[in-house]
CSV table of C-alpha atoms and ligand atoms in Angstrom, one decimal:
chain,number,residue,atom,x,y,z
H,1,MET,CA,-12.9,14.0,-25.6
H,2,THR,CA,-14.0,10.5,-26.2
H,3,ALA,CA,-14.5,8.3,-23.1
H,4,ALA,CA,-11.5,6.2,-22.0
H,5,THR,CA,-11.2,2.6,-23.0
H,6,ILE,CA,-11.8,0.3,-20.0
H,7,ILE,CA,-9.2,-2.5,-19.8
H,8,ASN,CA,-11.2,-5.8,-19.4
H,9,GLY,CA,-8.9,-7.8,-17.2
H,10,LYS,CA,-11.4,-10.6,-16.9
H,11,GLN,CA,-11.7,-11.1,-20.7
H,12,ILE,CA,-7.9,-10.9,-21.2
H,13,SER,CA,-7.4,-13.4,-18.5
H,14,GLU,CA,-9.9,-15.8,-20.1
H,15,GLU,CA,-8.1,-15.4,-23.4
H,16,ILE,CA,-4.7,-16.3,-21.8
H,17,ARG,CA,-6.3,-19.2,-19.9
H,18,GLU,CA,-7.6,-20.6,-23.3
H,19,GLY,CA,-3.9,-20.6,-24.5
H,20,ILE,CA,-2.8,-22.3,-21.2
H,21,ALA,CA,-5.5,-25.0,-21.6
H,22,LEU,CA,-4.3,-25.8,-25.2
H,23,GLU,CA,-0.7,-26.1,-23.9
H,24,VAL,CA,-1.9,-28.4,-21.1
H,25,GLN,CA,-3.4,-30.7,-23.8
H,26,GLN,CA,-0.2,-30.8,-25.8
H,27,LEU,CA,1.8,-31.5,-22.6
H,28,SER,CA,-0.4,-34.4,-21.7
H,29,LYS,CA,0.7,-36.1,-24.9
H,30,GLN,CA,4.2,-36.1,-23.5
H,31,GLY,CA,3.0,-37.5,-20.2
H,32,VAL,CA,3.3,-34.3,-18.2
H,33,ARG,CA,0.5,-32.7,-16.2
H,34,PRO,CA,1.3,-29.4,-14.4
H,35,GLY,CA,0.9,-29.7,-10.7
H,36,LEU,CA,0.4,-26.9,-8.1
H,37,ALA,CA,0.6,-27.3,-4.4
H,38,VAL,CA,-0.9,-24.6,-2.2
H,39,VAL,CA,-0.2,-24.4,1.5
H,40,LEU,CA,-2.6,-22.5,3.7
H,41,VAL,CA,-2.0,-22.1,7.4
H,42,GLY,CA,-4.7,-20.8,9.7
H,43,ASP,CA,-8.2,-19.4,9.4
H,44,ASP,CA,-7.9,-16.1,7.6
H,45,PRO,CA,-11.2,-15.9,5.7
H,46,ALA,CA,-9.8,-13.9,2.8
H,47,SER,CA,-7.0,-16.4,2.3
H,48,HIS,CA,-9.4,-19.3,2.3
H,49,VAL,CA,-11.3,-17.6,-0.6
H,50,TYR,CA,-8.1,-16.9,-2.5
H,51,VAL,CA,-7.0,-20.6,-2.1
H,52,ARG,CA,-10.4,-21.9,-3.2
H,53,ASN,CA,-10.1,-19.7,-6.4
H,54,LYS,CA,-6.7,-21.1,-7.1
H,55,GLU,CA,-8.0,-24.7,-6.6
H,56,LYS,CA,-10.8,-23.9,-9.0
H,57,ALA,CA,-8.4,-22.5,-11.7
H,58,CYS,CA,-6.3,-25.7,-11.5
H,59,HIS,CA,-9.4,-27.8,-12.0
H,60,ASP,CA,-10.7,-25.7,-14.8
H,61,LEU,CA,-7.3,-25.9,-16.7
H,62,GLY,CA,-6.6,-29.5,-16.2
H,63,PHE,CA,-3.8,-29.1,-13.6
H,64,TYR,CA,-3.0,-31.5,-10.9
H,65,SER,CA,-3.6,-29.6,-7.5
H,66,GLU,CA,-3.1,-30.2,-3.8
H,67,VAL,CA,-4.2,-27.9,-1.1
H,68,HIS,CA,-2.6,-28.4,2.3
H,69,ARG,CA,-4.7,-26.7,5.0
H,70,LEU,CA,-2.8,-26.6,8.3
H,71,PRO,CA,-4.1,-25.4,11.7
H,72,ALA,CA,-3.2,-22.0,12.9
H,73,ASP,CA,-1.1,-23.4,15.7
H,74,SER,CA,1.2,-25.4,13.4
H,75,SER,CA,4.8,-25.0,14.1
H,76,GLN,CA,7.3,-23.4,11.7
H,77,GLU,CA,9.1,-26.8,11.6
H,78,GLU,CA,5.9,-28.6,10.5
H,79,VAL,CA,5.4,-26.0,7.6
H,80,LEU,CA,9.0,-26.2,6.6
H,81,ALA,CA,8.8,-30.2,6.6
H,82,LEU,CA,5.9,-29.9,4.3
H,83,VAL,CA,7.6,-27.5,1.9
H,84,ASP,CA,10.6,-29.9,1.9
H,85,LYS,CA,8.4,-32.8,1.0
H,86,LEU,CA,6.7,-30.7,-1.8
H,87,ASN,CA,10.1,-29.7,-3.1
H,88,LYS,CA,10.9,-33.4,-3.6
H,89,GLN,CA,7.5,-34.4,-5.0
H,90,SER,CA,7.8,-35.0,-8.8
H,91,SER,CA,4.0,-34.4,-9.4
H,92,ILE,CA,4.3,-30.9,-8.0
H,93,HIS,CA,5.9,-28.2,-10.2
H,94,GLY,CA,4.7,-25.1,-8.4
H,95,ILE,CA,4.5,-24.4,-4.7
H,96,LEU,CA,2.6,-21.4,-3.2
H,97,VAL,CA,2.5,-20.6,0.5
H,98,GLN,CA,-0.5,-18.4,1.1
H,99,LEU,CA,0.5,-15.1,2.9
H,100,PRO,CA,0.1,-13.8,5.5
H,101,LEU,CA,1.3,-16.7,7.8
H,102,PRO,CA,0.4,-16.7,11.5
H,103,GLY,CA,2.7,-14.4,13.5
H,104,HIS,CA,4.8,-17.2,15.1
H,105,ILE,CA,6.0,-18.4,11.7
H,106,GLN,CA,8.7,-16.4,9.9
H,107,GLU,CA,7.6,-15.8,6.3
H,108,LYS,CA,11.1,-15.3,5.1
H,109,ALA,CA,12.2,-18.7,6.4
H,110,VAL,CA,9.3,-20.4,4.6
H,111,ILE,CA,9.8,-18.6,1.3
H,112,ASP,CA,13.5,-19.2,1.4
H,113,ALA,CA,12.8,-23.0,1.8
H,114,ILE,CA,10.8,-23.2,-1.4
H,115,ALA,CA,12.8,-24.8,-4.4
H,116,VAL,CA,13.7,-21.9,-6.6
H,117,GLU,CA,12.5,-23.7,-9.8
H,118,LYS,CA,9.1,-24.3,-8.0
H,119,ASP,CA,8.6,-20.8,-6.6
H,120,VAL,CA,5.6,-19.8,-8.9
H,121,ASP,CA,5.0,-16.8,-6.7
H,122,GLY,CA,8.4,-15.4,-7.6
H,123,PHE,CA,9.1,-14.4,-4.0
H,124,HIS,CA,12.2,-16.4,-3.4
H,125,PRO,CA,15.4,-14.1,-3.1
H,126,VAL,CA,17.0,-16.0,-6.0
H,127,ASN,CA,14.1,-15.2,-8.3
H,128,VAL,CA,14.0,-11.6,-7.0
H,129,GLY,CA,17.7,-11.3,-7.7
H,130,ASN,CA,17.3,-12.7,-11.2
H,131,LEU,CA,14.7,-10.2,-11.9
H,132,VAL,CA,16.9,-7.4,-10.7
H,133,ILE,CA,19.8,-8.4,-13.0
H,134,GLY,CA,17.5,-9.3,-15.9
H,135,ASP,CA,18.1,-13.1,-15.9
H,136,ASP,CA,15.5,-15.6,-16.6
H,137,SER,CA,13.3,-16.1,-13.5
H,138,LEU,CA,9.7,-16.9,-12.4
H,139,LEU,CA,8.1,-13.5,-12.3
H,140,PRO,CA,5.8,-12.4,-9.5
H,141,CYS,CA,2.2,-12.9,-10.6
H,142,THR,CA,0.5,-9.6,-10.1
H,143,PRO,CA,3.4,-7.5,-11.6
H,144,ALA,CA,3.6,-9.9,-14.6
H,145,GLY,CA,-0.2,-9.3,-15.0
H,146,VAL,CA,0.2,-5.6,-14.9
H,147,ILE,CA,2.7,-5.7,-17.7
H,148,GLU,CA,0.5,-8.0,-19.8
H,149,LEU,CA,-2.4,-5.6,-19.4
H,150,ILE,CA,-0.4,-2.5,-20.5
H,151,LYS,CA,0.9,-4.5,-23.6
H,152,ARG,CA,-2.6,-5.5,-24.5
H,153,THR,CA,-3.7,-1.8,-24.7
H,154,GLY,CA,-1.4,-1.6,-27.7
H,155,VAL,CA,0.4,1.4,-26.2
H,156,GLU,CA,4.2,1.1,-26.6
H,157,ILE,CA,6.1,1.0,-23.4
H,158,SER,CA,9.5,1.6,-24.7
H,159,GLY,CA,10.7,5.2,-24.2
H,160,LYS,CA,7.7,6.2,-22.1
H,161,HIS,CA,7.7,7.7,-18.7
H,162,ALA,CA,6.1,5.3,-16.2
H,163,VAL,CA,5.4,6.3,-12.7
H,164,VAL,CA,4.8,3.6,-10.0
H,165,ILE,CA,3.0,4.7,-6.8
H,166,GLY,CA,3.9,2.2,-4.1
H,167,ARG,CA,7.1,0.4,-3.3
H,168,SER,CA,6.1,-2.9,-1.8
H,169,ASN,CA,8.1,-6.0,-2.5
H,170,ILE,CA,5.1,-7.8,-3.9
H,171,VAL,CA,4.0,-5.2,-6.4
H,172,GLY,CA,5.7,-1.7,-6.6
H,173,LYS,CA,9.4,-2.8,-6.7
H,174,PRO,CA,8.9,-5.8,-9.2
H,175,VAL,CA,6.6,-3.7,-11.4
H,176,SER,CA,9.2,-0.9,-11.6
H,177,LEU,CA,11.8,-3.5,-12.6
H,178,LEU,CA,9.6,-5.1,-15.3
H,179,LEU,CA,8.8,-1.7,-16.8
H,180,GLN,CA,12.5,-0.8,-16.9
H,181,ARG,CA,13.1,-4.2,-18.7
H,182,GLU,CA,10.5,-3.0,-21.2
H,183,ASN,CA,12.6,0.2,-21.7
H,184,ALA,CA,10.4,2.6,-19.9
H,185,THR,CA,11.9,5.5,-17.9
H,186,VAL,CA,10.6,4.7,-14.4
H,187,THR,CA,9.9,7.0,-11.4
H,188,MET,CA,8.9,5.5,-8.1
H,189,CYS,CA,6.6,7.3,-5.7
H,190,HIS,CA,5.6,6.3,-2.2
H,191,SER,CA,4.1,7.6,1.1
H,192,ARG,CA,6.9,10.0,1.7
H,193,THR,CA,7.1,11.5,-1.8
H,194,SER,CA,6.5,15.3,-1.9
H,195,ASN,CA,4.7,16.8,-4.8
H,196,MET,CA,3.2,13.4,-5.8
H,197,PRO,CA,0.4,14.9,-8.1
H,198,GLU,CA,3.1,16.8,-10.0
H,199,ILE,CA,5.3,13.7,-10.6
H,200,ALA,CA,2.3,11.4,-11.4
H,201,LYS,CA,1.0,14.0,-13.9
H,202,GLN,CA,4.1,13.4,-16.0
H,203,ALA,CA,3.4,9.7,-16.4
H,204,ASP,CA,2.4,8.2,-19.8
H,205,ILE,CA,1.8,5.0,-17.8
H,206,LEU,CA,0.7,5.3,-14.2
H,207,VAL,CA,0.7,2.1,-12.0
H,208,VAL,CA,-0.9,2.5,-8.6
H,209,ALA,CA,-0.4,0.1,-5.7
H,210,ILE,CA,-0.6,2.0,-2.4
H,211,GLY,CA,-3.6,0.5,-0.7
H,212,ARG,CA,-5.6,3.7,-0.1
H,213,ALA,CA,-9.2,3.7,-1.5
H,214,ASN,CA,-9.9,6.2,-4.3
H,215,MET,CA,-6.7,8.4,-3.5
H,216,ILE,CA,-5.6,9.0,-7.0
H,217,ASP,CA,-8.0,11.6,-8.6
H,218,ALA,CA,-7.8,13.4,-11.9
H,219,SER,CA,-5.3,15.9,-10.4
H,220,TYR,CA,-2.7,13.1,-10.6
H,221,VAL,CA,-3.3,12.2,-14.2
H,222,LYS,CA,-2.0,13.4,-17.5
H,223,PRO,CA,-4.7,13.4,-20.2
H,224,GLY,CA,-4.5,10.2,-22.2
H,225,ALA,CA,-2.3,8.3,-19.7
H,226,VAL,CA,-2.6,4.6,-19.3
H,227,ILE,CA,-3.8,3.9,-15.8
H,228,ILE,CA,-3.4,0.5,-14.0
H,229,ASP,CA,-5.0,0.2,-10.6
H,230,VAL,CA,-3.6,-2.6,-8.4
H,231,GLY,CA,-5.6,-1.4,-5.4
H,232,MET,CA,-8.2,-3.8,-3.6
H,233,ASN,CA,-9.8,-1.9,-0.7
H,234,ARG,CA,-12.8,-3.0,1.1
H,235,LEU,CA,-15.1,0.0,1.9
H,236,GLU,CA,-17.3,0.2,5.0
H,237,ASN,CA,-20.4,-0.4,2.8
H,238,GLY,CA,-18.7,-3.8,1.8
H,239,LYS,CA,-17.9,-2.7,-1.8
H,240,LEU,CA,-14.5,-3.2,-3.3
H,241,ALA,CA,-12.6,0.0,-4.4
H,242,GLY,CA,-9.3,0.5,-6.1
H,243,ASP,CA,-6.7,3.1,-5.3
H,244,VAL,CA,-7.8,5.2,-8.2
H,245,ASP,CA,-11.0,7.3,-8.2
H,246,PHE,CA,-12.2,5.7,-11.4
H,247,ALA,CA,-15.2,8.0,-12.1
H,248,SER,CA,-13.1,11.1,-12.1
H,249,VAL,CA,-10.0,9.7,-13.7
H,250,LYS,CA,-11.6,7.9,-16.6
H,251,GLU,CA,-12.9,11.4,-17.8
H,252,ILE,CA,-9.4,12.4,-18.8
H,253,SER,CA,-7.2,9.2,-18.9
H,254,GLY,CA,-6.4,6.8,-21.6
H,255,PRO,CA,-7.0,3.0,-21.2
H,256,ILE,CA,-7.8,2.3,-17.5
H,257,THR,CA,-8.4,-0.7,-15.4
H,258,PRO,CA,-11.6,-1.1,-13.3
H,259,VAL,CA,-11.7,-2.6,-9.8
H,260,PRO,CA,-12.9,-5.3,-9.7
H,261,GLY,CA,-12.3,-6.8,-13.1
H,262,GLY,CA,-8.9,-5.2,-14.0
H,263,VAL,CA,-5.7,-6.5,-12.5
H,264,GLY,CA,-7.3,-8.9,-10.0
H,265,PRO,CA,-8.3,-11.7,-12.5
H,266,MET,CA,-4.8,-11.5,-14.0
H,267,THR,CA,-3.0,-12.6,-10.8
H,268,ILE,CA,-4.2,-16.3,-10.7
H,269,THR,CA,-3.9,-16.5,-14.5
H,270,MET,CA,-0.2,-15.6,-14.2
H,271,LEU,CA,0.2,-18.1,-11.4
H,272,MET,CA,-1.1,-20.7,-13.8
H,273,LYS,CA,1.2,-19.5,-16.5
H,274,ASN,CA,4.1,-19.9,-14.1
H,275,THR,CA,3.1,-23.3,-13.0
H,276,LEU,CA,2.9,-24.4,-16.7
H,277,LEU,CA,6.4,-22.9,-17.3
H,278,ALA,CA,7.9,-24.6,-14.2
H,279,ALA,CA,6.4,-27.9,-15.3
H,280,LYS,CA,7.9,-27.6,-18.8
H,281,ARG,CA,11.3,-26.6,-17.4
H,282,LEU,CA,11.3,-29.4,-14.7
H,283,SER,CA,10.3,-32.0,-17.4
H,284,GLY,CA,13.1,-30.8,-19.7
H,285,ILE,CA,10.6,-29.7,-22.3
H,286,GLU,CA,11.7,-26.0,-22.4
Z,301,GUN,N1,-1.5,-13.3,-0.2
Z,301,GUN,C1,-2.0,-12.2,-1.0
Z,301,GUN,N2,-1.5,-12.1,-2.2
Z,301,GUN,C2,-0.6,-13.2,-2.2
Z,301,GUN,C3,0.2,-13.6,-3.3
Z,301,GUN,O1,0.3,-13.1,-4.4
Z,301,GUN,N3,0.9,-14.8,-3.0
Z,301,GUN,C4,0.8,-15.4,-1.8
Z,301,GUN,N4,1.5,-16.5,-1.6
Z,301,GUN,N5,0.1,-15.0,-0.8
Z,301,GUN,C5,-0.7,-13.8,-1.1
């Protein structure tokens, strides 16, 4: 068998960003500059890295950006007041509150307070509900990136059996809904599923988001299947590993994403795409 194609998320992400940059140029002629506000509460080091990456993406693409770094002991009222201000601010089209928030702040209360049309994370219950019923909505970034990567393999999704491992609100559930929207037959697996390898082995498209390093080996994989690994696990030696045992799986799979360099680079790109879309909608251009 020939070696599996490696899906190059970094390159695909760059191609999409080039398209976004062109659209930003076009929009500027109509006096619109997409604006993203990021709210970060506290000192979580990983969150600070993610937020810097978002700031950089805005800068590279010509977006307006604001980053609000609040101390860890900020009250929920202070965070809600900032969200309210950003909801009303016309230079801001997208609002992202970096998660997790410190324990004394209710994430749900903060997410619910974000204006639906500025919710570029796609986490607001109205956007989630619109996704469920198939109405237009801002799509959550990582799931949207997963679908984009599958489409770019050239493998038809319609009519295929897709298995999603993991049922989180941020990845597993929305990915399953998006795959159904693309006319796949979708099976969900999770930590309590019995016979997971047998079920996964039926998948033409396997999406893995369980948060356990290298758990999915070749015994879970049908030869030729498309493998999308959403896992991001930090190993004791400091290296990053996916949920898929890449070395063994790539010997039998079809197109497969590496970690890093697969799904990861797509998430911020989809955030930028959502912010551009929100800017167009809020300016009456689309
Ligand atoms: N923290 C980790 N991933 C995410 C994400 O996609 N959005 C937000 N807001 N916070 C996160």
